[in-house]
Short mmCIF file of C-alpha atoms in Angstrom, two decimals:
data_model
loop_
_atom_site.label_atom_id
_atom_site.label_comp_id
_atom_site.label_asym_id
_atom_site.label_seq_id
_atom_site.Cartn_x
_atom_site.Cartn_y
_atom_site.Cartn_z
CA UNK A 1 0.02 0.00 0.00
CA UNK A 2 1.01 3.60 -0.49
CA UNK A 3 -0.26 6.93 0.81
CA UNK A 4 -0.44 8.00 -2.85
CA UNK A 5 -3.06 5.42 -3.82
CA UNK A 6 -6.58 6.48 -4.67
CA UNK A 7 -9.04 5.05 -2.11
CA UNK A 8 -10.41 2.47 -4.52
CA UNK A 9 -7.09 0.75 -5.18
CA UNK A 10 -6.86 -1.04 -1.86
CA UNK A 11 -10.37 -2.47 -2.37
CA UNK A 12 -9.63 -4.11 -5.70
CA UNK A 13 -9.13 -7.81 -6.25
CA UNK A 14 -7.61 -7.93 -9.75
CA UNK A 15 -8.37 -10.62 -12.27
CA UNK A 16 -5.77 -13.38 -12.23
CA UNK A 17 -4.81 -14.43 -15.75
CA UNK A 18 -3.72 -17.95 -16.63
CA UNK A 19 -0.11 -18.76 -15.99
CA UNK A 20 2.39 -18.24 -18.81
CA UNK A 21 5.44 -20.20 -17.57
CA UNK A 22 8.70 -21.09 -19.24
CA UNK A 23 9.11 -24.80 -18.80
CA UNK A 24 10.98 -27.06 -21.19
CA UNK A 25 8.82 -29.34 -23.35
CA UNK A 26 5.65 -27.93 -21.74
CA UNK A 27 2.21 -28.95 -22.94
CA UNK A 28 0.32 -25.75 -22.25
CA UNK A 29 -3.41 -26.42 -21.87
CA UNK A 30 -4.36 -23.77 -19.32
CA UNK A 31 -5.35 -20.56 -21.15
CA UNK A 32 -7.60 -21.75 -24.02
CA UNK A 33 -5.24 -20.70 -26.79
CA UNK A 34 -5.76 -22.18 -30.23
CA UNK A 35 -3.00 -24.69 -31.07
CA UNK A 36 -3.06 -24.17 -34.81
CA UNK A 37 -1.90 -20.59 -35.20
CA UNK A 38 -3.48 -17.75 -37.12
CA UNK A 39 -4.39 -17.63 -40.79
CA UNK A 40 -1.30 -17.30 -43.00
CA UNK A 41 -3.16 -14.46 -44.74
CA UNK A 42 -3.43 -12.67 -41.41
CA UNK A 43 0.29 -13.09 -40.81
CA UNK A 44 1.08 -11.71 -44.30
CA UNK A 45 -1.21 -8.73 -43.70
CA UNK A 46 0.49 -7.93 -40.43
CA UNK A 47 3.93 -8.16 -41.97
CA UNK A 48 2.85 -5.74 -44.69
CA UNK A 49 1.46 -3.35 -42.08
CA UNK A 50 4.74 -3.36 -40.15
CA UNK A 51 6.74 -2.66 -43.29
CA UNK A 52 4.40 0.00 -44.61
CA UNK A 53 2.94 2.49 -42.22
CA UNK A 54 3.78 2.34 -38.50
CA UNK A 55 4.91 5.95 -38.52
CA UNK A 56 1.24 6.93 -38.88
CA UNK A 57 -1.55 6.68 -36.34
CA UNK A 58 -4.08 3.93 -36.96
CA UNK A 59 -7.61 4.57 -38.12
CA UNK A 60 -9.39 5.40 -34.82
CA UNK A 61 -12.63 3.98 -36.18
CA UNK A 62 -11.00 0.81 -37.61
CA UNK A 63 -13.37 1.04 -40.58
CA UNK A 64 -11.80 -1.69 -42.73
CA UNK A 65 -11.86 -4.14 -39.84
CA UNK A 66 -15.44 -3.27 -38.96
CA UNK A 67 -16.41 -3.80 -42.59
CA UNK A 68 -14.83 -7.27 -42.60
CA UNK A 69 -16.65 -8.18 -39.41
CA UNK A 70 -19.90 -6.77 -40.77
CA UNK A 71 -19.60 -8.82 -43.98
CA UNK A 72 -18.88 -11.99 -42.04
CA UNK A 73 -21.93 -11.62 -39.80
CA UNK A 74 -24.36 -9.93 -42.22
CA UNK A 75 -24.72 -6.71 -40.28
CA UNK A 76 -23.89 -3.02 -40.99
CA UNK A 77 -20.46 -1.67 -40.16
CA UNK A 78 -21.95 0.98 -37.87
CA UNK A 79 -23.39 -1.89 -35.79
CA UNK A 80 -19.85 -3.14 -35.00
CA UNK A 81 -17.53 -1.92 -32.26
CA UNK A 82 -13.92 -3.06 -31.98
CA UNK A 83 -11.50 -2.94 -29.08
CA UNK A 84 -8.19 -4.10 -27.64
CA UNK A 85 -9.31 -7.64 -26.88
CA UNK A 86 -12.80 -8.60 -25.82
CA UNK A 87 -11.81 -7.79 -22.24
CA UNK A 88 -11.57 -4.12 -23.16
CA UNK A 89 -14.86 -4.33 -25.09
CA UNK A 90 -16.42 -5.89 -22.00
CA UNK A 91 -15.00 -3.11 -19.80
CA UNK A 92 -16.53 -0.45 -22.00
CA UNK A 93 -19.85 -2.34 -21.92
CA UNK A 94 -19.79 -2.48 -18.15
CA UNK A 95 -19.38 1.30 -18.03
CA UNK A 96 -21.69 2.19 -20.90
CA UNK A 97 -24.53 -0.31 -20.55
CA UNK A 98 -24.37 -2.40 -17.36
CA UNK A 99 -24.24 0.15 -14.53
CA UNK A 100 -27.77 1.00 -13.32
CA UNK A 101 -29.69 1.51 -10.09
CA UNK A 102 -30.79 -2.13 -9.97
CA UNK A 103 -28.21 -4.95 -9.82
CA UNK A 104 -26.42 -6.55 -12.70
CA UNK A 105 -27.15 -10.28 -12.98
CA UNK A 106 -24.68 -13.00 -14.01
CA UNK A 107 -23.96 -16.64 -13.06
CA UNK A 108 -22.11 -17.46 -9.85
CA UNK A 109 -19.69 -19.69 -11.83
CA UNK A 110 -18.54 -17.72 -14.82
CA UNK A 111 -15.76 -15.58 -16.29
CA UNK A 112 -14.04 -14.06 -13.29
CA UNK A 113 -13.46 -10.72 -14.93
CA UNK A 114 -17.17 -9.91 -14.40
CA UNK A 115 -16.91 -9.37 -10.61
CA UNK A 116 -13.55 -7.66 -11.14
CA UNK A 117 -15.14 -5.06 -13.37
CA UNK A 118 -18.04 -4.63 -10.96
CA UNK A 119 -15.61 -3.78 -8.17
CA UNK A 120 -13.63 -1.44 -10.40
CA UNK A 121 -16.64 0.47 -11.72
CA UNK A 122 -18.77 0.37 -8.59
CA UNK A 123 -21.52 -1.78 -10.10
CA UNK A 124 -23.95 -3.58 -7.79
CA UNK A 125 -24.17 -7.19 -8.88
CA UNK A 126 -26.18 -10.28 -7.97
CA UNK A 127 -24.65 -13.69 -8.78
CA UNK A 128 -27.29 -16.21 -9.87
CA UNK A 129 -26.35 -19.81 -8.90
CA UNK A 130 -26.07 -22.39 -11.67
CA UNK A 131 -28.12 -25.50 -11.21
CA UNK A 132 -26.51 -28.62 -9.71
CA UNK A 133 -25.61 -29.79 -13.25
CA UNK A 134 -23.94 -26.40 -13.88
CA UNK A 135 -26.52 -25.25 -16.39
CA UNK A 136 -28.29 -21.87 -16.40
CA UNK A 137 -31.89 -21.76 -15.24
CA UNK A 138 -33.54 -18.84 -17.08
CA UNK A 139 -36.29 -18.71 -14.50
CA UNK A 140 -33.74 -17.53 -11.94
CA UNK A 141 -33.22 -14.36 -13.99
CA UNK A 142 -36.88 -13.39 -13.78
CA UNK A 143 -36.32 -10.79 -11.09
CA UNK A 144 -35.64 -7.03 -10.83
CA UNK A 145 -32.39 -6.16 -12.59
CA UNK A 146 -30.58 -3.29 -14.14
CA UNK A 147 -28.87 -5.47 -16.74
CA UNK A 148 -27.73 -9.01 -17.48
CA UNK A 149 -24.47 -10.43 -18.79
CA UNK A 150 -24.19 -14.08 -19.72
CA UNK A 151 -21.32 -15.99 -21.39
CA UNK A 152 -22.51 -18.50 -23.95
CA UNK A 153 -20.93 -21.04 -23.86
CA UNK A 154 -20.23 -20.44 -20.20
CA UNK A 155 -16.70 -20.39 -18.88
CA UNK A 156 -15.22 -22.35 -17.24
CA UNK A 157 -17.94 -24.98 -17.63
CA UNK A 158 -18.12 -24.97 -21.43
CA UNK A 159 -21.87 -25.54 -21.35
CA UNK A 160 -23.89 -23.58 -23.92
CA UNK A 161 -27.48 -22.44 -24.11
CA UNK A 162 -29.48 -23.04 -27.29
CA UNK A 163 -30.34 -19.93 -29.27
CA UNK A 164 -34.02 -20.21 -28.37
CA UNK A 165 -33.12 -19.96 -24.70
CA UNK A 166 -30.91 -16.89 -25.30
CA UNK A 167 -33.75 -15.26 -27.18
CA UNK A 168 -36.18 -16.02 -24.41
CA UNK A 169 -33.83 -14.28 -21.93
CA UNK A 170 -33.44 -11.23 -24.16
CA UNK A 171 -37.14 -11.02 -25.00
CA UNK A 172 -38.07 -11.42 -21.32
CA UNK A 173 -36.08 -8.30 -20.32
CA UNK A 174 -36.99 -5.68 -22.96
CA UNK A 175 -36.17 -2.77 -20.65
CA UNK A 176 -32.75 -4.04 -19.62
CA UNK A 177 -29.55 -4.38 -21.69
CA UNK A 178 -28.46 -8.01 -22.15
CA UNK A 179 -24.85 -8.67 -23.05
CA UNK A 180 -24.04 -12.17 -24.41
CA UNK A 181 -20.34 -12.92 -24.25
CA UNK A 182 -19.62 -15.41 -27.06
CA UNK A 183 -15.86 -15.91 -26.67
CA UNK A 184 -16.21 -19.67 -27.42
CA UNK A 185 -19.32 -19.76 -29.63
CA UNK A 186 -17.41 -20.87 -32.77
CA UNK A 187 -16.62 -24.27 -31.26
CA UNK A 188 -20.15 -25.63 -31.31
CA UNK A 189 -22.68 -23.02 -30.27
CA UNK A 190 -25.17 -20.97 -32.24
CA UNK A 191 -24.47 -17.24 -32.16
CA UNK A 192 -27.04 -14.70 -31.02
CA UNK A 193 -25.77 -12.08 -33.44
CA UNK A 194 -28.77 -12.56 -35.84
CA UNK A 195 -31.05 -11.65 -32.89
CA UNK A 196 -29.50 -8.16 -32.71
CA UNK A 197 -31.60 -7.10 -35.71
CA UNK A 198 -34.74 -7.91 -33.74
CA UNK A 199 -33.84 -6.82 -30.18
CA UNK A 200 -32.57 -3.33 -29.40
CA UNK A 201 -31.38 -4.43 -25.92
CA UNK A 202 -28.95 -7.14 -27.09
CA UNK A 203 -25.19 -6.74 -27.40
CA UNK A 204 -23.07 -9.72 -28.48
CA UNK A 205 -19.30 -9.78 -27.84
CA UNK A 206 -16.68 -11.86 -29.70
CA UNK A 207 -12.95 -12.32 -29.55
CA UNK A 208 -10.33 -13.22 -32.09
CA UNK A 209 -8.23 -14.87 -29.42
CA UNK A 210 -9.80 -18.32 -29.63
CA UNK A 211 -11.22 -19.49 -32.95
CA UNK A 212 -8.91 -17.27 -34.95
CA UNK A 213 -5.73 -17.93 -32.99
CA UNK A 214 -4.89 -14.26 -32.33
CA UNK A 215 -4.66 -14.24 -28.55
CA UNK A 216 -1.39 -12.33 -28.79
CA UNK A 217 -2.86 -9.59 -31.03
CA UNK A 218 -5.65 -8.51 -28.63
CA UNK A 219 -8.70 -7.85 -30.78
CA UNK A 220 -12.35 -8.15 -29.77
CA UNK A 221 -15.61 -6.78 -31.05
CA UNK A 222 -19.23 -6.23 -30.22
CA UNK A 223 -22.33 -6.22 -32.38
CA UNK A 224 -25.63 -4.57 -31.58
CA UNK A 225 -28.03 -1.91 -32.74
CA UNK A 226 -26.57 1.53 -33.32
CA UNK A 227 -27.56 3.14 -29.97
CA UNK A 228 -25.65 0.45 -28.04
CA UNK A 229 -22.60 0.83 -30.27
CA UNK A 230 -22.79 4.59 -29.87
CA UNK A 231 -22.61 4.17 -26.11
CA UNK A 232 -19.49 2.05 -26.41
CA UNK A 233 -17.86 4.55 -28.76
CA UNK A 234 -18.54 7.40 -26.35
CA UNK A 235 -16.78 5.52 -23.56
CA UNK A 236 -13.91 4.44 -25.81
CA UNK A 237 -13.29 7.96 -27.09
CA UNK A 238 -13.28 9.19 -23.52
CA UNK A 239 -10.53 6.75 -22.65
CA UNK A 240 -8.43 5.92 -25.74
CA UNK A 241 -9.23 6.95 -29.29
CA UNK A 242 -6.60 4.59 -30.78
CA UNK A 243 -7.15 1.20 -29.08
CA UNK A 244 -6.17 -0.92 -32.08
CA UNK A 245 -2.87 -0.33 -33.86
CA UNK A 246 -2.31 -0.70 -37.59
CA UNK A 247 -0.89 -4.19 -37.29
CA UNK A 248 -3.84 -5.43 -35.27
CA UNK A 249 -6.38 -3.91 -37.62
CA UNK A 250 -4.72 -5.42 -40.69
CA UNK A 251 -4.20 -8.86 -39.19
CA UNK A 252 -7.66 -9.07 -37.68
CA UNK A 253 -9.43 -8.06 -40.92
CA UNK A 254 -7.45 -10.67 -42.90
CA UNK A 255 -8.24 -13.33 -40.26
CA UNK A 256 -11.98 -12.55 -40.47
CA UNK A 257 -11.89 -12.73 -44.24
CA UNK A 258 -10.12 -16.11 -44.33
CA UNK A 259 -13.15 -18.34 -43.72
CA UNK A 260 -11.43 -21.49 -44.99
CA UNK A 261 -8.68 -21.34 -42.33
CA UNK A 262 -11.28 -20.47 -39.68
CA UNK A 263 -13.45 -23.49 -40.54
CA UNK A 264 -10.53 -25.92 -40.93
CA UNK A 265 -8.87 -25.14 -37.61
CA UNK A 266 -11.99 -24.93 -35.49
CA UNK A 267 -13.12 -28.22 -37.00
CA UNK A 268 -9.90 -29.80 -35.85
CA UNK A 269 -10.36 -28.47 -32.36
CA UNK A 270 -13.94 -29.77 -32.15
CA UNK A 271 -12.86 -33.22 -33.38
CA UNK A 272 -10.05 -33.43 -30.81
CA UNK A 273 -12.34 -32.17 -28.03
CA UNK A 274 -14.74 -35.04 -28.64
CA UNK A 275 -11.84 -37.54 -28.60
CA UNK A 276 -10.45 -36.12 -25.36
CA UNK A 277 -13.90 -36.14 -23.76
CA UNK A 278 -14.27 -39.83 -24.55
CA UNK A 279 -10.76 -40.64 -23.32
CA UNK A 280 -11.32 -38.86 -20.04
CA UNK A 281 -14.66 -40.56 -19.48
CA UNK A 282 -13.11 -43.93 -20.16
CA UNK A 283 -10.68 -43.18 -17.34
CA UNK A 284 -13.38 -42.40 -14.80
CA UNK A 285 -13.74 -38.65 -15.26
CA UNK A 286 -16.95 -36.74 -15.21
CA UNK A 287 -16.74 -34.34 -18.18
CA UNK A 288 -19.34 -31.59 -18.63
CA UNK A 289 -20.76 -31.28 -22.17
CA UNK A 290 -18.60 -28.64 -23.86
CA UNK A 291 -19.26 -26.30 -26.78
CA UNK A 292 -15.92 -24.53 -26.23
CA UNK A 293 -12.27 -25.23 -27.02
CA UNK A 294 -11.78 -26.74 -23.57
CA UNK A 295 -13.34 -29.33 -21.32
CA UNK A 296 -14.24 -29.11 -17.65
CA UNK A 297 -13.64 -32.41 -15.88
CA UNK A 298 -13.28 -34.02 -12.44
CA UNK A 299 -12.37 -37.45 -11.15
CA UNK A 300 -14.28 -38.96 -8.22
CA UNK A 301 -11.11 -40.29 -6.55
CA UNK A 302 -8.68 -37.42 -7.13
CA UNK A 303 -9.00 -33.79 -6.08
CA UNK A 304 -8.55 -31.09 -8.67
CA UNK A 305 -5.54 -29.47 -6.98
CA UNK A 306 -3.70 -32.79 -6.73
CA UNK A 307 -4.47 -33.66 -10.32
CA UNK A 308 -3.23 -30.28 -11.55
CA UNK A 309 -0.05 -30.69 -9.51
CA UNK A 310 0.55 -34.19 -10.83
CA UNK A 311 0.09 -33.04 -14.43
CA UNK A 312 2.40 -30.08 -13.90
CA UNK A 313 5.08 -32.44 -12.58
CA UNK A 314 4.76 -34.19 -15.97
CA UNK A 315 5.06 -30.87 -17.88
CA UNK A 316 1.31 -30.64 -18.67
CA UNK A 317 -0.25 -27.40 -17.54
CA UNK A 318 -4.03 -27.12 -17.02
CA UNK A 319 -6.19 -24.63 -15.13
CA UNK A 320 -7.46 -25.30 -11.61
CA UNK A 321 -9.84 -22.94 -9.82
CA UNK A 322 -9.77 -23.08 -6.03
CA UNK A 323 -13.36 -21.91 -5.72
CA UNK A 324 -16.52 -23.30 -4.14
CA UNK A 325 -18.39 -25.94 -6.13
CA UNK A 326 -15.66 -26.32 -8.79
CA UNK A 327 -12.48 -26.98 -6.80
CA UNK A 328 -12.32 -30.58 -7.96
CA UNK A 329 -12.55 -29.67 -11.64
CA UNK A 330 -9.83 -29.04 -14.14
CA UNK A 331 -10.30 -26.80 -17.16
CA UNK A 332 -8.33 -28.40 -19.96
CA UNK A 333 -7.68 -26.55 -23.22
CA UNK A 334 -7.87 -28.61 -26.35
CA UNK A 335 -4.44 -28.73 -27.98
CA UNK A 336 -3.16 -30.62 -30.96
CA UNK A 337 -3.86 -34.38 -31.11
CA UNK A 338 -0.23 -34.99 -30.09
CA UNK A 339 -0.48 -32.65 -27.09
CA UNK A 340 -3.74 -34.27 -26.00
CA UNK A 341 -2.13 -37.72 -26.29
CA UNK A 342 0.53 -36.57 -23.83
CA UNK A 343 -2.20 -35.25 -21.55
CA UNK A 344 -3.97 -38.59 -21.49
CA UNK A 345 -0.74 -40.47 -20.97
CA UNK A 346 0.14 -38.22 -18.01
CA UNK A 347 -3.38 -38.74 -16.56
CA UNK A 348 -3.00 -42.49 -16.82
CA UNK A 349 0.14 -42.27 -14.71
CA UNK A 350 -1.76 -40.41 -11.99
CA UNK A 351 -5.16 -42.10 -11.81
#
């Protein structure tokens, strides 16, 4: 602590990101990165941007990138907002759309940046417990609220809601903004973006970190009707008018445009996920049904912390959350088939 701190600083409990260690021959399955790398077309576009124009400021409106996103999703470019990773987009949404007199609702087991942002921005929140099977019960959200945020598929469980259920939630709260965080939607879920044309209270947020293998580039975006996007832009331009550099804009646009690479690599992840799920179940694990690029699993005879430690000793890194209800689970990113083979071999040595 320091006498120079603002009063809020001592009250904060910052988000803890996944570990990024330097261990020889490590199989890194703890931060949900895509094992296949970005589109070669995206790499070429970034190399060209580096060679061409870094002496100039980037386009503050990132028009070319927003146009690529708009074409991909069938929306207008002025219905797209881009930011420095979906975490920044989320932060702007918390300020612009989710802070009201009544509480913000979100699941009790979910992306842990949500409570972090609530503390930072002074937002009253109410955590809605997941059911015993870790699914969302929409009836539990039928209560007074200022806004709702829901990841779909949820993290860290990987469980997704069908589109009809998402629409029911949005339609049931016409006077509240509903943010659907679709970081993992491309690995098996059905996006709510088409619903934004029908519902003026819906904002959908995506990231290029997962299905487009650009975690190191930091690009995210939101889609919604123009008044919601205008709110995000007002916050962004009150904070940082140039959130995305020229390299990021060029690489992200090329990645969005390369549908063939997108479909090929996410298909590989989905195929490997199903194989890993089966292998874990054969070895006695309970594995929640996942629509993400990870699985959430526990073993009846081995605690989550001990399993994570045993895997780390074998140079396999997974994510363990020492939190109520999920402390026995491991969140395991889907890597290449070879990496997942090493995972299963290491598990066999432990269990």
